[in-house]
Short mmCIF file of C-alpha atoms and ligand atoms in Angstrom, two decimals:
data_model
loop_
_atom_site.label_atom_id
_atom_site.label_comp_id
_atom_site.label_asym_id
_atom_site.label_seq_id
_atom_site.Cartn_x
_atom_site.Cartn_y
_atom_site.Cartn_z
CA MET A 1 96.40 107.06 109.07
CA ARG A 2 99.34 105.52 111.51
CA ARG A 3 101.57 103.72 109.54
CA VAL A 4 104.27 101.44 110.49
CA VAL A 5 106.45 98.44 108.39
CA CYS A 6 107.57 95.48 109.95
CA SER A 7 110.36 94.59 106.72
CA GLY A 8 112.46 91.32 106.74
CA SER A 9 113.23 88.38 105.00
CA PHE A 10 110.66 85.71 106.39
CA ASP A 11 112.16 83.00 105.22
CA PRO A 12 109.97 81.66 106.17
CA VAL A 13 107.26 83.51 108.69
CA THR A 14 107.86 81.94 112.46
CA ASN A 15 105.25 82.48 115.41
CA GLY A 16 107.79 84.97 116.62
CA HIS A 17 106.65 87.91 113.36
CA LEU A 18 103.23 87.09 113.40
CA ASP A 19 103.67 88.04 117.26
CA ILE A 20 105.03 91.14 116.74
CA ILE A 21 102.94 91.94 113.77
CA GLY A 22 99.56 90.99 115.68
CA ARG A 23 101.08 93.56 118.63
CA ALA A 24 101.41 96.50 115.99
CA ALA A 25 98.53 96.26 114.09
CA ARG A 26 96.74 96.38 117.65
CA LEU A 27 98.48 99.50 117.61
CA TYR A 28 98.62 101.15 114.62
CA ASP A 29 95.69 101.45 111.58
CA GLU A 30 97.67 100.18 109.10
CA VAL A 31 101.05 97.48 109.41
CA VAL A 32 102.41 96.65 105.93
CA VAL A 33 104.70 93.64 106.13
CA ALA A 34 107.27 93.95 103.74
CA VAL A 35 109.17 90.94 102.36
CA LEU A 36 112.94 91.94 100.73
CA ILE A 37 113.80 90.52 97.76
CA ASN A 38 117.22 89.24 98.28
CA ILE A 39 119.14 88.55 95.11
CA SER A 40 122.00 87.73 96.95
CA LYS A 41 120.90 85.30 100.01
CA GLN A 42 119.71 82.26 99.02
CA SER A 43 116.63 82.11 100.10
CA LEU A 44 114.89 78.11 101.01
CA PHE A 45 111.59 79.77 100.11
CA THR A 46 111.14 81.73 96.95
CA THR A 47 109.90 85.55 97.88
CA ASP A 48 106.20 84.42 96.66
CA GLU A 49 106.04 81.68 98.27
CA ARG A 50 106.96 83.70 101.54
CA VAL A 51 104.46 86.62 100.75
CA GLU A 52 101.61 83.88 100.25
CA MET A 53 102.53 82.37 103.69
CA LEU A 54 102.23 85.65 104.96
CA ARG A 55 99.34 86.39 103.36
CA GLU A 56 97.45 83.44 104.57
CA THR A 57 98.76 83.68 108.09
CA THR A 58 97.62 87.38 108.81
CA ALA A 59 94.69 87.15 106.64
CA SER A 60 92.41 87.11 109.61
CA LEU A 61 94.36 90.74 110.36
CA GLU A 62 92.03 93.27 108.61
CA ASN A 63 94.83 96.22 108.72
CA VAL A 64 97.54 94.34 107.66
CA THR A 65 98.80 94.20 104.27
CA VAL A 66 101.86 92.35 102.69
CA THR A 67 104.11 92.82 99.93
CA ARG A 68 107.25 92.83 98.52
CA PHE A 69 110.45 95.22 97.97
CA HIS A 70 113.78 95.32 97.25
CA GLY A 71 116.51 98.27 98.08
CA LEU A 72 116.65 99.98 101.10
CA THR A 73 113.94 99.47 103.15
CA VAL A 74 113.53 103.64 103.82
CA ASP A 75 113.39 103.57 100.41
CA PHE A 76 110.18 101.72 100.66
CA CYS A 77 109.33 104.02 103.79
CA LEU A 78 109.46 106.93 101.66
CA ALA A 79 107.72 105.79 98.81
CA ASN A 80 104.64 104.41 100.37
CA ASP A 81 104.36 107.31 102.97
CA ILE A 82 105.32 104.95 105.95
CA PRO A 83 107.21 106.83 108.95
CA ALA A 84 108.08 104.04 110.70
CA ILE A 85 109.95 100.68 110.78
CA VAL A 86 108.67 97.76 113.85
CA LYS A 87 111.17 95.56 114.52
CA GLY A 88 111.11 92.66 116.88
CA LEU A 89 114.15 92.15 120.25
CA ARG A 90 114.96 88.88 121.52
CA ALA A 91 117.64 89.03 122.96
CA VAL A 92 120.64 91.71 124.14
CA SER A 93 122.45 90.31 121.37
CA ASP A 94 119.93 91.69 118.86
CA PHE A 95 120.05 94.98 119.96
CA GLU A 96 123.45 96.01 118.81
CA TYR A 97 122.71 95.65 114.91
CA GLU A 98 119.43 96.44 115.33
CA GLN A 99 120.38 100.24 117.07
CA MET A 100 123.34 100.46 114.36
CA MET A 101 120.20 100.05 111.48
CA SER A 102 118.03 102.32 113.65
CA GLN A 103 120.66 105.10 113.62
CA MET A 104 121.73 104.51 110.04
CA ASN A 105 117.66 104.32 109.18
CA TYR A 106 117.10 107.67 111.00
CA ARG A 107 120.49 109.60 109.51
CA LEU A 108 119.63 108.41 105.94
CA ALA A 109 115.75 109.50 105.55
CA GLY A 110 113.97 110.20 109.12
CA VAL A 111 112.28 107.19 109.10
CA GLU A 112 111.85 105.96 112.97
CA THR A 113 112.31 102.63 114.75
CA LEU A 114 110.23 101.44 117.24
CA PHE A 115 111.45 98.13 119.34
CA MET A 116 108.97 95.70 120.62
CA THR A 117 110.50 93.12 123.10
CA THR A 118 109.52 89.69 121.95
CA ASN A 119 106.82 87.49 124.00
CA PRO A 120 109.18 84.85 125.68
CA LEU A 121 108.57 81.65 123.97
CA TYR A 122 109.67 82.65 121.21
CA ALA A 123 112.82 84.47 122.51
CA PHE A 124 114.69 81.88 121.25
CA LEU A 125 113.02 81.58 117.59
CA ARG A 126 115.01 82.41 114.84
CA SER A 127 114.08 81.78 110.83
CA SER A 128 117.35 79.40 111.00
CA LEU A 129 117.14 77.75 113.22
CA VAL A 130 113.47 76.56 112.00
CA LYS A 131 114.88 75.67 109.06
CA GLU A 132 117.78 73.18 110.44
CA ILE A 133 115.64 71.78 112.59
CA ALA A 134 113.53 70.92 109.77
CA ARG A 135 116.08 69.49 106.88
CA TYR A 136 117.08 67.34 109.86
CA GLY A 137 113.94 66.09 111.00
CA GLY A 138 113.29 67.58 114.20
CA ASP A 139 109.99 69.20 115.44
CA VAL A 140 108.68 72.40 114.25
CA SER A 141 105.58 72.40 115.29
CA GLY A 142 104.29 75.38 117.84
CA LEU A 143 107.72 77.45 116.39
CA VAL A 144 106.14 78.14 112.87
CA PRO A 145 102.03 78.11 111.62
CA GLU A 146 101.01 74.94 110.85
CA LEU A 147 100.77 75.76 107.04
CA VAL A 148 104.34 76.67 107.10
CA VAL A 149 104.94 73.05 109.33
CA GLU A 150 103.71 71.73 106.40
CA ARG A 151 105.18 73.58 103.93
CA LEU A 152 108.85 72.82 105.28
CA ARG A 153 108.30 69.54 104.93
CA GLU A 154 107.53 69.83 101.26
CA ARG A 155 110.52 71.85 101.09
CA VAL A 156 112.99 69.64 103.01
CA THR A 157 112.02 66.44 101.35
CA VAL A 158 111.98 67.62 97.41
CA GLU A 159 115.84 69.20 98.27
CA GLN A 160 116.79 65.71 100.04
CA SER A 161 116.20 64.29 96.43
CA VAL A 162 117.70 67.01 94.15
CA THR A 163 121.24 66.57 97.18
CA GLY A 164 120.93 62.74 97.70
CA ALA A 165 121.17 63.84 101.42
CA GLY A 166 119.29 61.85 104.02
CA GLU A 167 120.07 58.58 102.75
CA THR A 168 121.71 55.81 105.25
CA LEU A 169 125.57 56.34 105.01
O1 PNS B 1 114.88 89.15 108.55
P1 PNS B 1 115.83 89.60 108.06
O2 PNS B 1 116.18 89.04 107.64
O3 PNS B 1 116.82 89.85 109.51
O4 PNS B 1 115.84 91.37 107.66
C1 PNS B 1 115.89 92.32 107.55
C2 PNS B 1 116.48 93.35 107.17
C3 PNS B 1 115.05 92.64 105.61
C4 PNS B 1 115.69 93.70 107.75
C5 PNS B 1 117.03 93.83 106.17
O5 PNS B 1 118.45 93.20 106.32
C6 PNS B 1 116.73 95.58 105.53
O6 PNS B 1 116.24 96.30 106.20
N1 PNS B 1 117.34 95.17 104.41
C7 PNS B 1 117.16 96.41 103.50
C8 PNS B 1 118.35 96.87 102.97
C9 PNS B 1 118.32 97.98 104.09
O7 PNS B 1 117.85 98.76 104.14
N2 PNS B 1 119.41 97.74 104.43
C10 PNS B 1 120.19 98.21 105.91
C11 PNS B 1 120.74 99.69 105.79
S1 PNS B 1 120.69 100.67 107.77
#
Protein backbone atom coordinates (compact mmCIF):
# COMPACT_ATOMS: atom_id res chain seq x y z
CA MET A 1 0.00 0.00 0.00
CA ARG A 2 1.64 3.24 -1.15
CA ARG A 3 0.49 6.15 0.97
CA VAL A 4 1.34 9.80 0.87
CA VAL A 5 0.32 12.78 2.97
CA CYS A 6 -0.73 16.16 1.68
CA SER A 7 -0.51 18.48 4.70
CA GLY A 8 -1.43 22.11 4.97
CA SER A 9 -3.61 24.77 6.50
CA PHE A 10 -6.25 24.67 3.75
CA ASP A 11 -7.81 27.92 4.98
CA PRO A 12 -9.69 27.40 2.70
CA VAL A 13 -9.02 24.65 0.15
CA THR A 14 -8.40 26.07 -3.34
CA ASN A 15 -8.57 24.56 -6.82
CA GLY A 16 -4.77 24.48 -6.72
CA HIS A 17 -4.83 22.19 -3.67
CA LEU A 18 -7.46 19.99 -5.32
CA ASP A 19 -5.37 19.74 -8.47
CA ILE A 20 -2.39 18.42 -6.48
CA ILE A 21 -4.57 16.08 -4.36
CA GLY A 22 -6.27 14.66 -7.45
CA ARG A 23 -2.99 14.11 -9.31
CA ALA A 24 -1.41 12.48 -6.23
CA ALA A 25 -4.46 10.22 -5.95
CA ARG A 26 -3.70 8.86 -9.42
CA LEU A 27 -0.15 7.97 -8.38
CA TYR A 28 -0.72 6.57 -4.89
CA ASP A 29 -2.99 3.94 -3.34
CA GLU A 30 -4.03 6.39 -0.65
CA VAL A 31 -3.68 10.15 -0.19
CA VAL A 32 -4.16 11.37 3.36
CA VAL A 33 -5.01 15.05 3.43
CA ALA A 34 -3.93 16.33 6.86
CA VAL A 35 -5.22 19.68 8.07
CA LEU A 36 -2.97 21.45 10.54
CA ILE A 37 -4.61 22.42 13.84
CA ASN A 38 -2.71 25.64 14.31
CA ILE A 39 -3.50 27.41 17.53
CA SER A 40 -1.11 30.32 16.98
CA LYS A 41 -2.07 31.18 13.38
CA GLN A 42 -5.37 32.98 13.04
CA SER A 43 -7.54 31.22 10.51
CA LEU A 44 -10.74 32.31 8.81
CA PHE A 45 -12.27 28.85 9.11
CA THR A 46 -12.12 26.47 12.06
CA THR A 47 -10.31 23.17 11.67
CA ASP A 48 -13.67 21.37 11.53
CA GLU A 49 -14.87 23.66 8.75
CA ARG A 50 -11.67 23.22 6.76
CA VAL A 51 -11.87 19.43 7.13
CA GLU A 52 -15.53 19.42 6.11
CA MET A 53 -14.90 21.51 2.99
CA LEU A 54 -12.06 19.19 1.99
CA ARG A 55 -14.21 16.10 2.59
CA GLU A 56 -17.00 17.49 0.45
CA THR A 57 -14.73 18.56 -2.38
CA THR A 58 -12.75 15.30 -2.48
CA ALA A 59 -15.78 13.03 -2.01
CA SER A 60 -15.51 11.69 -5.56
CA LEU A 61 -11.91 10.54 -4.99
CA GLU A 62 -12.22 7.13 -3.33
CA ASN A 63 -8.61 6.85 -2.19
CA VAL A 64 -8.47 10.27 -0.52
CA THR A 65 -9.09 10.62 3.21
CA VAL A 66 -9.14 13.85 5.19
CA THR A 67 -8.04 14.20 8.79
CA ARG A 68 -6.53 16.77 11.15
CA PHE A 69 -3.24 16.83 13.00
CA HIS A 70 -1.21 18.97 15.32
CA GLY A 71 2.51 18.99 15.92
CA LEU A 72 5.04 18.00 13.33
CA THR A 73 4.01 16.63 9.94
CA VAL A 74 6.73 13.97 10.27
CA ASP A 75 5.28 12.76 13.59
CA PHE A 76 1.91 12.41 11.87
CA CYS A 77 3.64 10.46 9.10
CA LEU A 78 5.43 8.12 11.53
CA ALA A 79 2.27 7.52 13.59
CA ASN A 80 0.31 6.66 10.45
CA ASP A 81 2.99 4.73 8.61
CA ILE A 82 3.23 7.23 5.75
CA PRO A 83 6.69 7.47 4.15
CA ALA A 84 6.26 10.60 2.06
CA ILE A 85 4.78 14.09 1.81
CA VAL A 86 3.54 15.53 -1.47
CA LYS A 87 3.84 19.26 -2.06
CA GLY A 88 2.80 21.54 -4.88
CA LEU A 89 5.39 24.03 -6.13
CA ARG A 90 3.93 27.13 -7.72
CA ALA A 91 7.07 29.05 -8.48
CA VAL A 92 10.78 29.26 -7.75
CA SER A 93 9.87 31.45 -4.78
CA ASP A 94 8.18 28.45 -3.14
CA PHE A 95 11.19 26.27 -3.68
CA GLU A 96 13.69 27.69 -1.20
CA TYR A 97 11.40 27.31 1.80
CA GLU A 98 10.03 23.95 0.71
CA GLN A 99 13.51 22.59 0.08
CA MET A 100 14.56 23.55 3.61
CA MET A 101 11.43 21.92 5.08
CA SER A 102 11.91 18.76 3.06
CA GLN A 103 15.55 18.44 4.09
CA MET A 104 14.64 19.03 7.74
CA ASN A 105 11.81 16.50 7.57
CA TYR A 106 14.17 13.94 6.07
CA ARG A 107 16.76 14.71 8.73
CA LEU A 108 14.18 14.42 11.52
CA ALA A 109 12.49 11.21 10.49
CA GLY A 110 13.62 9.98 7.07
CA VAL A 111 10.29 11.14 5.60
CA GLU A 112 10.60 11.95 1.89
CA THR A 113 9.03 14.95 0.14
CA LEU A 114 7.85 14.76 -3.45
CA PHE A 115 7.33 17.99 -5.34
CA MET A 116 4.75 18.35 -8.04
CA THR A 117 4.69 21.48 -10.18
CA THR A 118 1.37 23.26 -10.02
CA ASN A 119 -0.95 23.37 -12.97
CA PRO A 120 -0.07 26.77 -14.57
CA LEU A 121 -3.75 27.69 -14.28
CA TYR A 122 -3.25 27.91 -10.53
CA ALA A 123 0.35 29.14 -10.32
CA PHE A 124 -0.73 32.46 -8.80
CA LEU A 125 -3.26 30.98 -6.42
CA ARG A 126 -2.92 30.94 -2.64
CA SER A 127 -5.50 30.79 0.15
CA SER A 128 -4.39 34.10 1.65
CA LEU A 129 -5.07 35.97 -1.61
CA VAL A 130 -8.44 34.26 -2.01
CA LYS A 131 -9.43 35.43 1.50
CA GLU A 132 -8.29 38.98 0.79
CA ILE A 133 -10.23 39.14 -2.48
CA ALA A 134 -13.34 37.72 -0.78
CA ARG A 135 -13.06 40.22 2.08
CA TYR A 136 -13.11 43.10 -0.39
CA GLY A 137 -16.02 41.67 -2.33
CA GLY A 138 -13.99 40.39 -5.31
CA ASP A 139 -14.95 37.39 -7.40
CA VAL A 140 -13.18 34.16 -6.41
CA SER A 141 -15.22 31.79 -8.56
CA GLY A 142 -12.98 29.49 -10.58
CA LEU A 143 -10.26 29.80 -7.94
CA VAL A 144 -11.99 27.74 -5.26
CA PRO A 145 -14.80 25.16 -5.50
CA GLU A 146 -18.33 26.57 -5.64
CA LEU A 147 -19.16 25.48 -2.09
CA VAL A 148 -16.09 27.35 -0.83
CA VAL A 149 -17.23 30.46 -2.74
CA GLU A 150 -20.48 30.22 -0.75
CA ARG A 151 -18.79 29.64 2.62
CA LEU A 152 -16.43 32.55 2.00
CA ARG A 153 -19.34 34.82 1.15
CA GLU A 154 -21.13 33.84 4.38
CA ARG A 155 -18.01 34.18 6.51
CA VAL A 156 -16.87 37.59 5.28
CA THR A 157 -20.42 38.91 5.68
CA VAL A 158 -20.39 37.81 9.33
CA GLU A 159 -16.90 39.27 9.82
CA GLN A 160 -18.00 42.59 8.37
CA SER A 161 -21.12 42.75 10.53
CA VAL A 162 -18.98 42.11 13.63
CA THR A 163 -16.20 44.59 12.79
CA GLY A 164 -18.37 47.19 11.12
CA ALA A 165 -16.13 47.00 8.04
CA GLY A 166 -17.83 47.60 4.74
CA GLU A 167 -19.76 50.60 6.07
CA THR A 168 -19.80 53.62 3.84
CA LEU A 169 -17.30 56.20 5.08
O1 LIG B 1 -0.73 25.41 3.87
P1 LIG B 1 0.49 25.81 4.63
O2 LIG B 1 0.13 26.73 5.78
O3 LIG B 1 1.56 26.37 3.77
O4 LIG B 1 1.03 24.46 5.26
C1 LIG B 1 2.16 24.45 6.08
C2 LIG B 1 2.35 23.10 6.77
C3 LIG B 1 1.12 22.70 7.57
C4 LIG B 1 2.60 22.03 5.74
C5 LIG B 1 3.56 23.27 7.66
O5 LIG B 1 3.42 24.42 8.43
C6 LIG B 1 3.75 22.09 8.60
O6 LIG B 1 4.10 21.02 8.18
N1 LIG B 1 3.48 22.35 9.89
C7 LIG B 1 3.57 21.37 10.92
C8 LIG B 1 4.83 21.59 11.79
C9 LIG B 1 6.03 21.09 11.04
O7 LIG B 1 6.13 19.93 10.74
N2 LIG B 1 6.93 22.04 10.70
C10 LIG B 1 8.05 21.79 9.84
C11 LIG B 1 9.28 21.44 10.57
S1 LIG B 1 10.57 21.14 9.38
